[in-house]
PDB file of C-alpha atoms and ligand atoms in Angstrom:
ATOM      1  CA  MET A  17     -26.733 -34.830 -22.867  1.00  0.00           C
ATOM      2  CA  LEU A  18     -30.857 -36.523 -22.054  1.00  0.00           C
ATOM      3  CA  LYS A  19     -32.680 -34.262 -24.224  1.00  0.00           C
ATOM      4  CA  ILE A  20     -33.758 -31.673 -25.875  1.00  0.00           C
ATOM      5  CA  GLU A  21     -34.899 -29.628 -22.265  1.00  0.00           C
ATOM      6  CA  HIS A  22     -36.594 -26.268 -24.027  1.00  0.00           C
ATOM      7  CA  ILE A  23     -35.329 -23.881 -26.957  1.00  0.00           C
ATOM      8  CA  GLY A  24     -34.682 -19.634 -25.692  1.00  0.00           C
ATOM      9  CA  ILE A  25     -36.450 -16.959 -28.266  1.00  0.00           C
ATOM     10  CA  ALA A  26     -35.476 -13.585 -28.415  1.00  0.00           C
ATOM     11  CA  VAL A  27     -38.644 -11.520 -28.126  1.00  0.00           C
ATOM     12  CA  LYS A  28     -38.575  -7.540 -28.100  1.00  0.00           C
ATOM     13  CA  GLN A  29     -42.137  -7.378 -25.777  1.00  0.00           C
ATOM     14  CA  LEU A  30     -43.514 -10.803 -23.589  1.00  0.00           C
ATOM     15  CA  SER A  31     -46.828  -8.401 -23.718  1.00  0.00           C
ATOM     16  CA  ASP A  32     -46.328  -9.011 -27.723  1.00  0.00           C
ATOM     17  CA  ALA A  33     -44.783 -12.578 -28.442  1.00  0.00           C
ATOM     18  CA  VAL A  34     -46.913 -14.327 -25.519  1.00  0.00           C
ATOM     19  CA  PRO A  35     -49.920 -14.003 -27.059  1.00  0.00           C
ATOM     20  CA  VAL A  36     -48.625 -15.257 -30.216  1.00  0.00           C
ATOM     21  CA  TYR A  37     -46.865 -18.463 -28.921  1.00  0.00           C
ATOM     22  CA  GLU A  38     -50.321 -18.928 -27.346  1.00  0.00           C
ATOM     23  CA  LYS A  39     -52.407 -19.335 -30.271  1.00  0.00           C
ATOM     24  CA  LEU A  40     -49.524 -21.119 -32.242  1.00  0.00           C
ATOM     25  CA  LEU A  41     -49.175 -24.083 -29.492  1.00  0.00           C
ATOM     26  CA  ASP A  42     -52.530 -23.958 -28.338  1.00  0.00           C
ATOM     27  CA  THR A  43     -52.013 -23.535 -24.997  1.00  0.00           C
ATOM     28  CA  LEU A  44     -50.974 -20.744 -21.964  1.00  0.00           C
ATOM     29  CA  CYS A  45     -47.450 -20.126 -20.405  1.00  0.00           C
ATOM     30  CA  TYR A  46     -47.376 -21.680 -17.743  1.00  0.00           C
ATOM     31  CA  LYS A  47     -44.688 -19.728 -16.177  1.00  0.00           C
ATOM     32  CA  THR A  48     -43.270 -16.169 -15.851  1.00  0.00           C
ATOM     33  CA  GLU A  49     -40.200 -15.188 -14.436  1.00  0.00           C
ATOM     34  CA  THR A  50     -37.411 -12.575 -13.907  1.00  0.00           C
ATOM     35  CA  VAL A  51     -33.713 -13.768 -14.258  1.00  0.00           C
ATOM     36  CA  THR A  52     -31.792 -10.598 -12.027  1.00  0.00           C
ATOM     37  CA  SER A  53     -28.792 -11.365 -12.283  1.00  0.00           C
ATOM     38  CA  GLU A  54     -29.071 -11.912 -16.779  1.00  0.00           C
ATOM     39  CA  ASN A  55     -31.309  -8.853 -16.868  1.00  0.00           C
ATOM     40  CA  VAL A  56     -34.477 -10.928 -18.628  1.00  0.00           C
ATOM     41  CA  ASN A  57     -38.219 -11.368 -18.246  1.00  0.00           C
ATOM     42  CA  THR A  58     -39.248 -15.334 -19.255  1.00  0.00           C
ATOM     43  CA  ALA A  59     -42.698 -17.236 -20.594  1.00  0.00           C
ATOM     44  CA  PHE A  60     -42.835 -20.845 -20.159  1.00  0.00           C
ATOM     45  CA  PHE A  61     -45.419 -23.131 -22.834  1.00  0.00           C
ATOM     46  CA  ARG A  62     -44.952 -27.152 -22.037  1.00  0.00           C
ATOM     47  CA  GLN A  63     -45.279 -28.802 -25.681  1.00  0.00           C
ATOM     48  CA  GLY A  64     -44.884 -32.516 -25.624  1.00  0.00           C
ATOM     49  CA  GLY A  65     -42.292 -33.114 -23.621  1.00  0.00           C
ATOM     50  CA  ASN A  66     -40.468 -29.494 -24.436  1.00  0.00           C
ATOM     51  CA  LYS A  67     -40.589 -26.185 -23.486  1.00  0.00           C
ATOM     52  CA  ILE A  68     -40.387 -23.254 -25.563  1.00  0.00           C
ATOM     53  CA  GLU A  69     -38.206 -20.047 -24.004  1.00  0.00           C
ATOM     54  CA  LEU A  70     -38.974 -16.522 -24.649  1.00  0.00           C
ATOM     55  CA  LEU A  71     -36.973 -14.202 -23.033  1.00  0.00           C
ATOM     56  CA  GLU A  72     -37.004 -10.476 -22.922  1.00  0.00           C
ATOM     57  CA  SER A  73     -34.320  -8.011 -21.578  1.00  0.00           C
ATOM     58  CA  SER A  74     -35.175  -5.790 -18.394  1.00  0.00           C
ATOM     59  CA  SER A  75     -32.965  -4.772 -18.964  1.00  0.00           C
ATOM     60  CA  PRO A  76     -31.532  -1.644 -22.118  1.00  0.00           C
ATOM     61  CA  ASN A  77     -27.466  -2.807 -22.183  1.00  0.00           C
ATOM     62  CA  GLY A  78     -28.972  -6.655 -21.260  1.00  0.00           C
ATOM     63  CA  VAL A  79     -28.023  -9.829 -24.142  1.00  0.00           C
ATOM     64  CA  ILE A  80     -30.912 -10.210 -25.315  1.00  0.00           C
ATOM     65  CA  ALA A  81     -31.467  -6.467 -26.149  1.00  0.00           C
ATOM     66  CA  LYS A  82     -27.699  -6.402 -27.539  1.00  0.00           C
ATOM     67  CA  PHE A  83     -28.762  -9.493 -29.372  1.00  0.00           C
ATOM     68  CA  ILE A  84     -32.166  -8.203 -31.101  1.00  0.00           C
ATOM     69  CA  GLU A  85     -29.622  -5.188 -31.573  1.00  0.00           C
ATOM     70  CA  LYS A  86     -26.910  -7.194 -33.821  1.00  0.00           C
ATOM     71  CA  LYS A  87     -29.760  -9.868 -35.091  1.00  0.00           C
ATOM     72  CA  GLY A  88     -33.444  -9.584 -34.553  1.00  0.00           C
ATOM     73  CA  GLU A  89     -36.327 -11.591 -32.814  1.00  0.00           C
ATOM     74  CA  GLY A  90     -35.038 -15.100 -33.046  1.00  0.00           C
ATOM     75  CA  ILE A  91     -33.969 -18.342 -31.628  1.00  0.00           C
ATOM     76  CA  HIS A  92     -31.355 -17.123 -28.473  1.00  0.00           C
ATOM     77  CA  HIS A  93     -29.802 -20.665 -27.733  1.00  0.00           C
ATOM     78  CA  ILE A  94     -31.092 -24.873 -27.066  1.00  0.00           C
ATOM     79  CA  ALA A  95     -30.998 -25.509 -23.865  1.00  0.00           C
ATOM     80  CA  PHE A  96     -29.855 -29.905 -22.814  1.00  0.00           C
ATOM     81  CA  GLU A  97     -31.232 -31.575 -19.777  1.00  0.00           C
ATOM     82  CA  VAL A  98     -28.396 -33.489 -18.134  1.00  0.00           C
ATOM     83  CA  ALA A  99     -28.328 -35.238 -14.802  1.00  0.00           C
ATOM     84  CA  ASP A 100     -24.907 -34.443 -13.897  1.00  0.00           C
ATOM     85  CA  ILE A 101     -23.850 -30.331 -14.818  1.00  0.00           C
ATOM     86  CA  HIS A 102     -20.833 -30.471 -13.343  1.00  0.00           C
ATOM     87  CA  ALA A 103     -19.583 -33.897 -15.064  1.00  0.00           C
ATOM     88  CA  GLU A 104     -21.212 -32.548 -18.146  1.00  0.00           C
ATOM     89  CA  MET A 105     -18.872 -29.199 -17.857  1.00  0.00           C
ATOM     90  CA  VAL A 106     -16.238 -31.097 -17.096  1.00  0.00           C
ATOM     91  CA  ARG A 107     -15.938 -33.780 -20.558  1.00  0.00           C
ATOM     92  CA  LEU A 108     -17.620 -30.603 -22.460  1.00  0.00           C
ATOM     93  CA  ARG A 109     -13.865 -28.502 -21.087  1.00  0.00           C
ATOM     94  CA  SER A 110     -11.588 -31.488 -21.893  1.00  0.00           C
ATOM     95  CA  GLU A 111     -13.283 -32.446 -25.468  1.00  0.00           C
ATOM     96  CA  GLY A 112     -12.258 -28.269 -26.686  1.00  0.00           C
ATOM     97  CA  PHE A 113     -15.626 -26.699 -25.796  1.00  0.00           C
ATOM     98  CA  ILE A 114     -15.177 -23.118 -24.692  1.00  0.00           C
ATOM     99  CA  LEU A 115     -17.582 -22.408 -21.436  1.00  0.00           C
ATOM    100  CA  LEU A 116     -18.593 -19.398 -20.667  1.00  0.00           C
ATOM    101  CA  ASN A 117     -19.649 -19.575 -16.663  1.00  0.00           C
ATOM    102  CA  GLU A 118     -16.993 -20.844 -14.179  1.00  0.00           C
ATOM    103  CA  GLU A 119     -19.325 -22.628 -12.348  1.00  0.00           C
ATOM    104  CA  PRO A 120     -23.366 -23.053 -12.714  1.00  0.00           C
ATOM    105  CA  LYS A 121     -24.935 -20.828 -11.903  1.00  0.00           C
ATOM    106  CA  LYS A 122     -29.550 -20.251 -11.350  1.00  0.00           C
ATOM    107  CA  GLY A 123     -31.537 -20.177 -14.086  1.00  0.00           C
ATOM    108  CA  ALA A 124     -34.780 -19.483 -14.486  1.00  0.00           C
ATOM    109  CA  ASP A 125     -37.448 -22.615 -14.509  1.00  0.00           C
ATOM    110  CA  ASN A 126     -35.871 -23.839 -11.433  1.00  0.00           C
ATOM    111  CA  LYS A 127     -32.071 -25.333 -12.926  1.00  0.00           C
ATOM    112  CA  LEU A 128     -28.913 -24.876 -12.459  1.00  0.00           C
ATOM    113  CA  VAL A 129     -27.048 -23.363 -16.505  1.00  0.00           C
ATOM    114  CA  CYS A 130     -24.418 -22.822 -18.324  1.00  0.00           C
ATOM    115  CA  PHE A 131     -23.471 -21.983 -21.363  1.00  0.00           C
ATOM    116  CA  LEU A 132     -21.358 -22.271 -24.632  1.00  0.00           C
ATOM    117  CA  HIS A 133     -19.285 -20.357 -26.385  1.00  0.00           C
ATOM    118  CA  PRO A 134     -21.105 -20.540 -29.724  1.00  0.00           C
ATOM    119  CA  LYS A 135     -17.568 -20.016 -31.948  1.00  0.00           C
ATOM    120  CA  ALA A 136     -17.356 -23.384 -30.517  1.00  0.00           C
ATOM    121  CA  THR A 137     -20.582 -25.215 -31.683  1.00  0.00           C
ATOM    122  CA  ASN A 138     -21.105 -23.656 -35.408  1.00  0.00           C
ATOM    123  CA  GLY A 139     -23.234 -20.452 -34.192  1.00  0.00           C
ATOM    124  CA  VAL A 140     -25.166 -22.235 -31.887  1.00  0.00           C
ATOM    125  CA  LEU A 141     -25.854 -20.236 -28.439  1.00  0.00           C
ATOM    126  CA  VAL A 142     -25.747 -23.850 -26.267  1.00  0.00           C
ATOM    127  CA  GLU A 143     -26.732 -24.432 -22.324  1.00  0.00           C
ATOM    128  CA  LEU A 144     -26.831 -26.666 -20.400  1.00  0.00           C
ATOM    129  CA  CYS A 145     -29.460 -26.704 -17.428  1.00  0.00           C
ATOM    130  CA  GLN A 146     -29.547 -29.496 -14.433  1.00  0.00           C
ATOM    131  CA  GLU A 147     -33.294 -29.698 -12.813  1.00  0.00           C
ATOM    132  CA  ILE A 148     -32.571 -28.395  -8.646  1.00  0.00           C
ATOM    133  CA  LYS A 149     -33.882 -31.552  -6.383  1.00  0.00           C
TER     134      LYS A 149
HETATM  135 ZN1   ZN B  14     -32.968 -21.155 -22.058  1.00  0.00          ZN
END
């Protein structure tokens, strides 16, 4: 793993949360993107070499809506940048981690992504991401 690429934060409403994070970080949101396959609307901030991803559910049954129902707003996942997502998936599977995706899928912000089940990572949802060249 190369570095923490971003931290994902589940929010009820991007329209409320984006101005809060713009004030907090003193920087403007540089990108919003809808990931239809995941039922999420995202908003990204750059801070140093890292990013913050705000996640809003685009459907009442989406994973973010369910997360907020259960746990409330807050940190949803930590994403690590990897050089070779396929190799990392093989390595992590062999180490006993539970992958939530059989194959990498297209995520937000031009990335191939794969999620790890929090059961095997002390309760933290982990995302692997690799930049699509
Ligand atoms: Zn993410």
